[in-house]
């Protein structure tokens, strides 16, 4: 079935795939295309609308990403976001200038006023918070446009020329912090582009299965199964697509949570797939000895993973493809296109030269976490697997600050278990999207009984988020935090102080390393 298509034209901003994800969430099929894509190619896709994304440049800078201006006479609706909005204004005769005064630069949550007569904002409150991230602003609106939103610092926060279907917003409607942002995107799709919302996750599943079959043919696939949501959904997807050709290898690197290795093994015991568990704790710990730099730890673990797979692949015989449950937040934060690099996630970035697999397959690469869960449900996975909180590939290695040792991993495992156990007992776990303990390398003086202690400080981290690109620290009730603190200090010898992390993302990240 042919779906209506929206093109998200990528100018290299941090949130570009998030825009694509929001469009899909509205039930509209979309594809992300680089801004350099020739106009003829875009036209051949017969889109119903185009969204220009944000980007890190200034429109007036030399060599700034631009578009063939013929795009504006094609007769297609366009929504410009942040850089995309400035580009549209700049290209059509408006004036974009650097915000000289700090007052016109806006970063973060901004009080914004909307003109409710604009189609984008119709039916929404005329005032709300929007998420800004720009150092330039539109001094002059292009002819034919009128301003449709403004803030204290910025006179032209949004612009519209309804006769041509052109809309632009300086802020980011795709992030959760913008109130009614999704409604604005939906208004553009439905009310401006005439989207009938004919796309669903079931379509994604069928297309993904078909693509896997075509690509793999009779080949054999080796999957890195961690037991987390992503790799479990991958296993189900591959099982449905190519069943007996699949071997799942579960590498227990000794940096999993308490009892997790056994749980993963048990969860997959009844599946009609080949399941291999490799106990490699010693191997990973000896490689990590003496290493304290986060990116270095990730690199070591990533490479060791590959080596283990290589060895398993050799034991299994001929393996053609390595499947990985890489999802979009891993891709974007590892530097995709022009977006800035924040962290290099160990499961992204291809394979070392010596690896003798034909290719990687990563069918979840374009999905966000909640979409992966949705896909898992479509595939009939049990809810306890599908709604499991994410756990990073490098495991506890990036939650033990500084050097990783078995002793520290055991301390952290127990403390982390108590944290999760008490949250579950209080019914708080369901309100959180990710929560875990971090073993800092700070030691402090305490008193227990009549004696002095000089032990580790444990940090507790709990966040709410829907996309893991932005997150807020969770307001766990004090009495629950109190129970957790008392239990951990009493039950985990070696930890004498507990702190709670009250940093949102940005500026923090969810993990500490
Ligand atoms: P950050 O810390 O970047 O985390 O805000 C966002 C999400 O990604 C997870 N994460 C990782 N996952 N390999 C992974 O597979 C990694 O190296 C890695 N680092 C962070 C993190 O747990 C959160 O869900």
PDB file of N, CA, C and O in Angstrom, residues 124-148:
ATOM      1  N   UNK A 124      -5.529  25.919  20.408  1.00  0.00           N
ATOM      2  CA  UNK A 124      -4.568  25.765  21.512  1.00  0.00           C
ATOM      3  C   UNK A 124      -4.563  27.032  22.372  1.00  0.00           C
ATOM      4  O   UNK A 124      -4.989  28.090  21.903  1.00  0.00           O
ATOM      5  N   UNK A 125      -4.062  26.945  23.601  1.00  0.00           N
ATOM      6  CA  UNK A 125      -3.989  28.154  24.440  1.00  0.00           C
ATOM      7  C   UNK A 125      -3.138  29.230  23.764  1.00  0.00           C
ATOM      8  O   UNK A 125      -2.208  28.906  23.023  1.00  0.00           O
ATOM      9  N   UNK A 126      -3.467  30.499  24.013  1.00  0.00           N
ATOM     10  CA  UNK A 126      -2.747  31.574  23.323  1.00  0.00           C
ATOM     11  C   UNK A 126      -1.429  31.907  24.011  1.00  0.00           C
ATOM     12  O   UNK A 126      -0.704  32.809  23.590  1.00  0.00           O
ATOM     13  N   UNK A 127      -1.115  31.167  25.054  1.00  0.00           N
ATOM     14  CA  UNK A 127       0.112  31.438  25.794  1.00  0.00           C
ATOM     15  C   UNK A 127       0.661  30.113  26.311  1.00  0.00           C
ATOM     16  O   UNK A 127      -0.111  29.249  26.715  1.00  0.00           O
ATOM     17  N   UNK A 128       1.970  29.914  26.256  1.00  0.00           N
ATOM     18  CA  UNK A 128       2.533  28.661  26.783  1.00  0.00           C
ATOM     19  C   UNK A 128       4.039  28.649  26.709  1.00  0.00           C
ATOM     20  O   UNK A 128       4.667  29.614  26.251  1.00  0.00           O
ATOM     21  N   UNK A 129       4.619  27.538  27.172  1.00  0.00           N
ATOM     22  CA  UNK A 129       6.077  27.396  27.178  1.00  0.00           C
ATOM     23  C   UNK A 129       6.529  26.764  25.860  1.00  0.00           C
ATOM     24  O   UNK A 129       5.967  25.765  25.419  1.00  0.00           O
ATOM     25  N   UNK A 130       7.538  27.363  25.246  1.00  0.00           N
ATOM     26  CA  UNK A 130       8.141  26.695  24.088  1.00  0.00           C
ATOM     27  C   UNK A 130       9.629  26.514  24.370  1.00  0.00           C
ATOM     28  O   UNK A 130      10.201  27.207  25.216  1.00  0.00           O
ATOM     29  N   UNK A 131      10.240  25.553  23.672  1.00  0.00           N
ATOM     30  CA  UNK A 131      11.655  25.240  23.896  1.00  0.00           C
ATOM     31  C   UNK A 131      12.477  25.891  22.790  1.00  0.00           C
ATOM     32  O   UNK A 131      12.364  25.531  21.628  1.00  0.00           O
ATOM     33  N   UNK A 132      13.288  26.877  23.182  1.00  0.00           N
ATOM     34  CA  UNK A 132      14.080  27.633  22.206  1.00  0.00           C
ATOM     35  C   UNK A 132      15.535  27.208  22.265  1.00  0.00           C
ATOM     36  O   UNK A 132      16.030  26.806  23.312  1.00  0.00           O
ATOM     37  N   UNK A 133      16.215  27.359  21.164  1.00  0.00           N
ATOM     38  CA  UNK A 133      17.648  27.112  21.153  1.00  0.00           C
ATOM     39  C   UNK A 133      18.236  27.842  19.958  1.00  0.00           C
ATOM     40  O   UNK A 133      18.569  27.256  18.952  1.00  0.00           O
ATOM     41  N   UNK A 134      18.268  29.165  20.036  1.00  0.00           N
ATOM     42  CA  UNK A 134      18.789  29.897  18.881  1.00  0.00           C
ATOM     43  C   UNK A 134      19.561  31.148  19.288  1.00  0.00           C
ATOM     44  O   UNK A 134      19.241  31.804  20.267  1.00  0.00           O
ATOM     45  N   UNK A 135      20.594  31.455  18.502  1.00  0.00           N
ATOM     46  CA  UNK A 135      21.388  32.652  18.738  1.00  0.00           C
ATOM     47  C   UNK A 135      21.088  33.739  17.716  1.00  0.00           C
ATOM     48  O   UNK A 135      21.561  34.853  17.827  1.00  0.00           O
ATOM     49  N   UNK A 136      20.291  33.381  16.683  1.00  0.00           N
ATOM     50  CA  UNK A 136      19.878  34.357  15.665  1.00  0.00           C
ATOM     51  C   UNK A 136      18.377  34.607  15.818  1.00  0.00           C
ATOM     52  O   UNK A 136      17.683  33.815  16.436  1.00  0.00           O
ATOM     53  N   UNK A 137      17.930  35.704  15.263  1.00  0.00           N
ATOM     54  CA  UNK A 137      16.472  35.879  15.238  1.00  0.00           C
ATOM     55  C   UNK A 137      16.031  36.615  13.979  1.00  0.00           C
ATOM     56  O   UNK A 137      16.848  37.205  13.274  1.00  0.00           O
ATOM     57  N   UNK A 138      14.732  36.538  13.696  1.00  0.00           N
ATOM     58  CA  UNK A 138      14.190  37.173  12.489  1.00  0.00           C
ATOM     59  C   UNK A 138      13.841  38.624  12.815  1.00  0.00           C
ATOM     60  O   UNK A 138      12.896  38.883  13.550  1.00  0.00           O
ATOM     61  N   UNK A 139      14.628  39.527  12.245  1.00  0.00           N
ATOM     62  CA  UNK A 139      14.380  40.943  12.504  1.00  0.00           C
ATOM     63  C   UNK A 139      13.217  41.417  11.641  1.00  0.00           C
ATOM     64  O   UNK A 139      12.361  42.172  12.065  1.00  0.00           O
ATOM     65  N   UNK A 140      13.223  40.926  10.368  1.00  0.00           N
ATOM     66  CA  UNK A 140      12.155  41.342   9.445  1.00  0.00           C
ATOM     67  C   UNK A 140      11.497  40.093   8.852  1.00  0.00           C
ATOM     68  O   UNK A 140      12.180  39.168   8.400  1.00  0.00           O
ATOM     69  N   UNK A 141      10.186  40.100   8.887  1.00  0.00           N
ATOM     70  CA  UNK A 141       9.402  38.985   8.346  1.00  0.00           C
ATOM     71  C   UNK A 141       9.295  39.157   6.825  1.00  0.00           C
ATOM     72  O   UNK A 141       9.128  40.284   6.347  1.00  0.00           O
ATOM     73  N   UNK A 142       9.421  38.091   6.030  1.00  0.00           N
ATOM     74  CA  UNK A 142       9.366  38.268   4.566  1.00  0.00           C
ATOM     75  C   UNK A 142       7.982  38.751   4.094  1.00  0.00           C
ATOM     76  O   UNK A 142       6.979  38.527   4.779  1.00  0.00           O
ATOM     77  N   UNK A 143       7.939  39.363   2.925  1.00  0.00           N
ATOM     78  CA  UNK A 143       6.661  39.831   2.366  1.00  0.00           C
ATOM     79  C   UNK A 143       5.705  38.662   2.233  1.00  0.00           C
ATOM     80  O   UNK A 143       6.093  37.566   1.841  1.00  0.00           O
ATOM     81  N   UNK A 144       4.451  38.942   2.516  1.00  0.00           N
ATOM     82  CA  UNK A 144       3.432  37.892   2.387  1.00  0.00           C
ATOM     83  C   UNK A 144       3.252  37.114   3.683  1.00  0.00           C
ATOM     84  O   UNK A 144       2.266  36.406   3.851  1.00  0.00           O
ATOM     85  N   UNK A 145       4.204  37.246   4.607  1.00  0.00           N
ATOM     86  CA  UNK A 145       4.121  36.532   5.890  1.00  0.00           C
ATOM     87  C   UNK A 145       3.617  37.481   6.975  1.00  0.00           C
ATOM     88  O   UNK A 145       3.792  38.692   6.889  1.00  0.00           O
ATOM     89  N   UNK A 146       3.015  36.911   8.005  1.00  0.00           N
ATOM     90  CA  UNK A 146       2.809  37.719   9.210  1.00  0.00           C
ATOM     91  C   UNK A 146       3.307  36.936  10.406  1.00  0.00           C
ATOM     92  O   UNK A 146       3.443  35.710  10.348  1.00  0.00           O
ATOM     93  N   UNK A 147       3.636  37.652  11.454  1.00  0.00           N
ATOM     94  CA  UNK A 147       4.122  36.950  12.637  1.00  0.00           C
ATOM     95  C   UNK A 147       2.936  36.322  13.351  1.00  0.00           C
ATOM     96  O   UNK A 147       1.847  36.883  13.399  1.00  0.00           O
ATOM     97  N   UNK A 148       3.153  35.132  13.902  1.00  0.00           N
ATOM     98  CA  UNK A 148       2.051  34.424  14.561  1.00  0.00           C
ATOM     99  C   UNK A 148       2.384  34.018  15.984  1.00  0.00           C
ATOM    100  O   UNK A 148       1.565  33.428  16.662  1.00  0.00           O
TER     101      UNK A 148
END
